[in-house]
């Protein structure tokens, strides 16, 4: 059975950057059949599957690690690449928090799986440029706080009654004005709109 959705113009892939903040380690895998380099576990989202659910599902299927979605870190867009079924490819890189730590690797898909030092991954020649770049981004988050790199998810009410959608955006931070009064940017924007 074809895995290409009807009338598809893009495919949506996801990966999960699963960080152990207490040890500075990240979960990485090596594919058995594709590029043999350390990368983040992930795969294609199913039809009508949320990005957050797809990342959590793919990480668990490949590694046995249970996680919780925290944020989107970045996304990649590419066209005319191998293994994309002649579709444009969108790839969403998510930050996940582990809730279990014992690896149960999918031996059908993977050659290897381990917890690796984030510092090591950021400079490894045994990984992809994408993985090194994201590792550097995560190191910044570890040093300065993830609020400096995260794109958060907010569930919003649709214009269609009873429906919702997910809006991904930079967090709305609190700030203090010259008089020292702390305001929430979202509330302030609502006041300006009225």
CSV table of C-alpha atoms in Angstrom, one decimal:
chain,number,residue,atom,x,y,z
A,1,UNK,CA,0.0,0.0,0.0
A,2,UNK,CA,1.3,3.4,-0.9
A,3,UNK,CA,2.4,5.7,1.9
A,4,UNK,CA,1.9,8.8,-0.2
A,5,UNK,CA,-1.3,10.7,0.9
A,6,UNK,CA,-3.7,11.6,-2.0
A,7,UNK,CA,-2.8,14.9,-3.7
A,8,UNK,CA,0.2,15.4,-1.6
A,9,UNK,CA,2.7,18.1,-2.6
A,10,UNK,CA,4.8,17.8,0.6
A,11,UNK,CA,5.8,15.1,3.0
A,12,UNK,CA,6.3,16.0,6.7
A,13,UNK,CA,9.1,14.4,8.7
A,14,UNK,CA,9.8,15.0,12.4
A,15,UNK,CA,12.7,14.2,14.7
A,16,UNK,CA,13.0,14.3,18.5
A,17,UNK,CA,16.0,15.9,20.2
A,18,UNK,CA,15.7,14.1,23.5
A,19,UNK,CA,18.0,15.8,26.1
A,20,UNK,CA,19.0,14.6,29.5
A,21,UNK,CA,19.5,18.0,31.1
A,22,UNK,CA,21.1,16.4,34.2
A,23,UNK,CA,23.9,14.6,32.3
A,24,UNK,CA,24.1,16.8,29.1
A,25,UNK,CA,23.5,13.8,27.0
A,26,UNK,CA,21.3,13.5,23.9
A,27,UNK,CA,19.6,10.4,22.3
A,28,UNK,CA,21.1,9.6,18.9
A,29,UNK,CA,20.6,6.7,16.4
A,30,UNK,CA,22.3,5.3,13.3
A,31,UNK,CA,20.0,4.0,10.5
A,32,UNK,CA,20.6,0.5,9.3
A,33,UNK,CA,19.8,1.1,5.7
A,34,UNK,CA,20.1,4.9,5.0
A,35,UNK,CA,22.9,7.3,5.9
A,36,UNK,CA,25.2,5.7,8.5
A,37,UNK,CA,25.8,8.8,10.7
A,38,UNK,CA,24.6,9.7,14.2
A,39,UNK,CA,21.3,11.6,14.0
A,40,UNK,CA,18.2,12.2,16.0
A,41,UNK,CA,15.4,9.6,15.9
A,42,UNK,CA,12.5,10.4,13.8
A,43,UNK,CA,10.4,9.7,10.7
A,44,UNK,CA,7.4,10.7,8.7
A,45,UNK,CA,4.2,12.0,10.4
A,46,UNK,CA,1.0,10.0,9.7
A,47,UNK,CA,-1.9,11.7,7.9
A,48,UNK,CA,-3.7,14.1,10.4
A,49,UNK,CA,-1.1,13.5,13.1
A,50,UNK,CA,0.1,16.5,15.1
A,51,UNK,CA,3.9,17.3,14.9
A,52,UNK,CA,4.3,16.9,18.7
A,53,UNK,CA,2.6,13.4,18.7
A,54,UNK,CA,4.6,12.3,15.6
A,55,UNK,CA,7.9,13.2,17.3
A,56,UNK,CA,7.0,11.4,20.5
A,57,UNK,CA,5.7,8.3,18.6
A,58,UNK,CA,8.7,8.1,16.3
A,59,UNK,CA,11.2,8.3,19.2
A,60,UNK,CA,9.4,5.6,21.1
A,61,UNK,CA,9.1,3.3,18.1
A,62,UNK,CA,12.8,3.6,17.3
A,63,UNK,CA,14.4,3.7,20.7
A,64,UNK,CA,11.8,2.6,23.3
A,65,UNK,CA,12.3,5.9,25.2
A,66,UNK,CA,9.2,7.6,26.5
A,67,UNK,CA,9.2,11.4,26.1
A,68,UNK,CA,7.1,14.5,26.5
A,69,UNK,CA,7.0,17.3,23.8
A,70,UNK,CA,8.6,20.6,24.9
A,71,UNK,CA,9.0,22.7,21.7
A,72,UNK,CA,9.9,23.0,18.1
A,73,UNK,CA,13.5,24.1,17.6
A,74,UNK,CA,13.8,24.5,13.9
A,75,UNK,CA,12.5,23.1,10.6
A,76,UNK,CA,14.2,22.2,7.3
A,77,UNK,CA,12.7,22.6,3.8
A,78,UNK,CA,14.1,20.8,0.8
A,79,UNK,CA,13.1,19.9,-2.7
A,80,UNK,CA,14.2,17.2,-5.3
A,81,UNK,CA,15.9,15.0,-2.8
A,82,UNK,CA,16.2,11.2,-2.8
A,83,UNK,CA,13.6,9.1,-0.9
A,84,UNK,CA,10.9,11.9,-0.9
A,85,UNK,CA,8.5,10.3,-3.5
A,86,UNK,CA,9.0,13.4,-5.8
A,87,UNK,CA,7.5,15.6,-3.1
A,88,UNK,CA,8.9,18.7,-1.3
A,89,UNK,CA,10.2,17.7,2.1
A,90,UNK,CA,9.4,19.6,5.4
A,91,UNK,CA,11.3,18.3,8.5
A,92,UNK,CA,10.4,19.6,11.9
A,93,UNK,CA,13.0,19.3,14.7
A,94,UNK,CA,11.4,19.0,18.1
A,95,UNK,CA,12.8,19.2,21.6
A,96,UNK,CA,11.6,16.3,23.8
A,97,UNK,CA,12.1,15.6,27.5
A,98,UNK,CA,12.7,11.9,28.4
A,99,UNK,CA,10.5,10.2,31.0
A,100,UNK,CA,12.3,6.9,30.7
A,101,UNK,CA,16.0,6.2,30.0
A,102,UNK,CA,16.5,2.5,29.2
A,103,UNK,CA,17.0,2.1,25.4
A,104,UNK,CA,15.1,-0.7,23.6
A,105,UNK,CA,16.4,-0.1,20.0
A,106,UNK,CA,14.3,-1.2,17.0
A,107,UNK,CA,16.7,-3.7,15.4
A,108,UNK,CA,14.7,-3.7,12.1
A,109,UNK,CA,15.4,0.0,11.4
A,110,UNK,CA,18.6,0.9,13.4
A,111,UNK,CA,22.2,-0.2,13.5
A,112,UNK,CA,22.9,1.7,16.8
A,113,UNK,CA,21.3,3.9,19.5
A,114,UNK,CA,22.9,5.5,22.5
A,115,UNK,CA,23.0,8.5,24.9
A,116,UNK,CA,25.8,10.7,23.6
A,117,UNK,CA,27.4,13.8,25.1
A,118,UNK,CA,25.9,16.9,23.5
A,119,UNK,CA,29.4,18.5,23.4
A,120,UNK,CA,30.7,15.4,21.5
A,121,UNK,CA,27.8,15.4,19.0
A,122,UNK,CA,28.4,19.2,18.2
A,123,UNK,CA,31.9,18.4,16.9
A,124,UNK,CA,31.6,14.8,15.7
A,125,UNK,CA,32.6,14.0,12.1
A,126,UNK,CA,30.4,10.9,12.4
A,127,UNK,CA,27.2,12.9,12.1
A,128,UNK,CA,25.4,15.2,9.6
A,129,UNK,CA,25.8,19.0,9.4
A,130,UNK,CA,22.1,19.3,10.5
A,131,UNK,CA,22.8,17.3,13.7
A,132,UNK,CA,25.9,19.3,14.5
A,133,UNK,CA,24.1,22.6,14.0
A,134,UNK,CA,21.1,21.5,16.1
A,135,UNK,CA,23.5,20.2,18.8
A,136,UNK,CA,25.1,23.7,18.9
A,137,UNK,CA,21.7,25.2,19.2
A,138,UNK,CA,20.9,22.9,22.1
A,139,UNK,CA,24.2,23.7,23.8
A,140,UNK,CA,23.1,27.4,23.7
A,141,UNK,CA,19.7,26.4,25.2
A,142,UNK,CA,21.5,24.5,28.0
A,143,UNK,CA,23.7,27.5,28.8
A,144,UNK,CA,21.3,30.4,28.4
A,145,UNK,CA,17.9,28.7,28.9
A,146,UNK,CA,15.7,26.9,26.4
A,147,UNK,CA,13.5,30.0,26.2
A,148,UNK,CA,16.3,31.5,24.0
A,149,UNK,CA,15.8,28.8,21.3
A,150,UNK,CA,12.3,27.3,21.7
A,151,UNK,CA,9.3,27.8,19.4
A,152,UNK,CA,6.4,27.0,21.6
A,153,UNK,CA,3.0,25.4,20.7
A,154,UNK,CA,-0.3,26.9,21.7
A,155,UNK,CA,-3.7,25.3,21.0
A,156,UNK,CA,-6.1,28.0,19.6
A,157,UNK,CA,-9.8,28.0,18.9
A,158,UNK,CA,-10.5,27.9,15.1
A,159,UNK,CA,-12.9,30.2,13.3
A,160,UNK,CA,-14.9,27.0,12.7
A,161,UNK,CA,-17.0,26.2,15.8
A,162,UNK,CA,-15.7,23.3,17.9
A,163,UNK,CA,-12.4,23.0,16.1
A,164,UNK,CA,-8.9,24.0,17.2
A,165,UNK,CA,-5.5,24.3,15.7
A,166,UNK,CA,-1.9,24.5,16.9
A,167,UNK,CA,0.0,27.8,16.6
A,168,UNK,CA,3.8,27.6,16.9
A,169,UNK,CA,5.5,30.9,17.9
A,170,UNK,CA,8.3,32.3,20.0
A,171,UNK,CA,7.3,32.6,23.7
A,172,UNK,CA,5.6,35.8,24.8
A,173,UNK,CA,7.9,37.0,27.6
A,174,UNK,CA,7.2,39.2,30.5
A,175,UNK,CA,9.1,42.5,30.7
A,176,UNK,CA,9.4,45.5,33.0
A,177,UNK,CA,8.8,49.0,31.8
A,178,UNK,CA,10.9,52.1,32.9
A,179,UNK,CA,8.8,52.5,36.0
A,180,UNK,CA,9.5,48.8,37.0
A,181,UNK,CA,5.9,47.7,36.2
A,182,UNK,CA,5.9,44.1,34.9
A,183,UNK,CA,3.5,43.3,32.1
A,184,UNK,CA,2.7,40.3,30.0
A,185,UNK,CA,3.2,41.0,26.3
A,186,UNK,CA,0.1,39.1,25.3
A,187,UNK,CA,-2.1,41.2,27.7
A,188,UNK,CA,-0.4,44.4,26.5
A,189,UNK,CA,-1.1,43.5,22.9
A,190,UNK,CA,-4.8,42.8,23.8
A,191,UNK,CA,-5.0,46.3,25.4
A,192,UNK,CA,-3.5,48.0,22.4
A,193,UNK,CA,-5.9,46.2,20.1
A,194,UNK,CA,-9.0,47.5,22.1
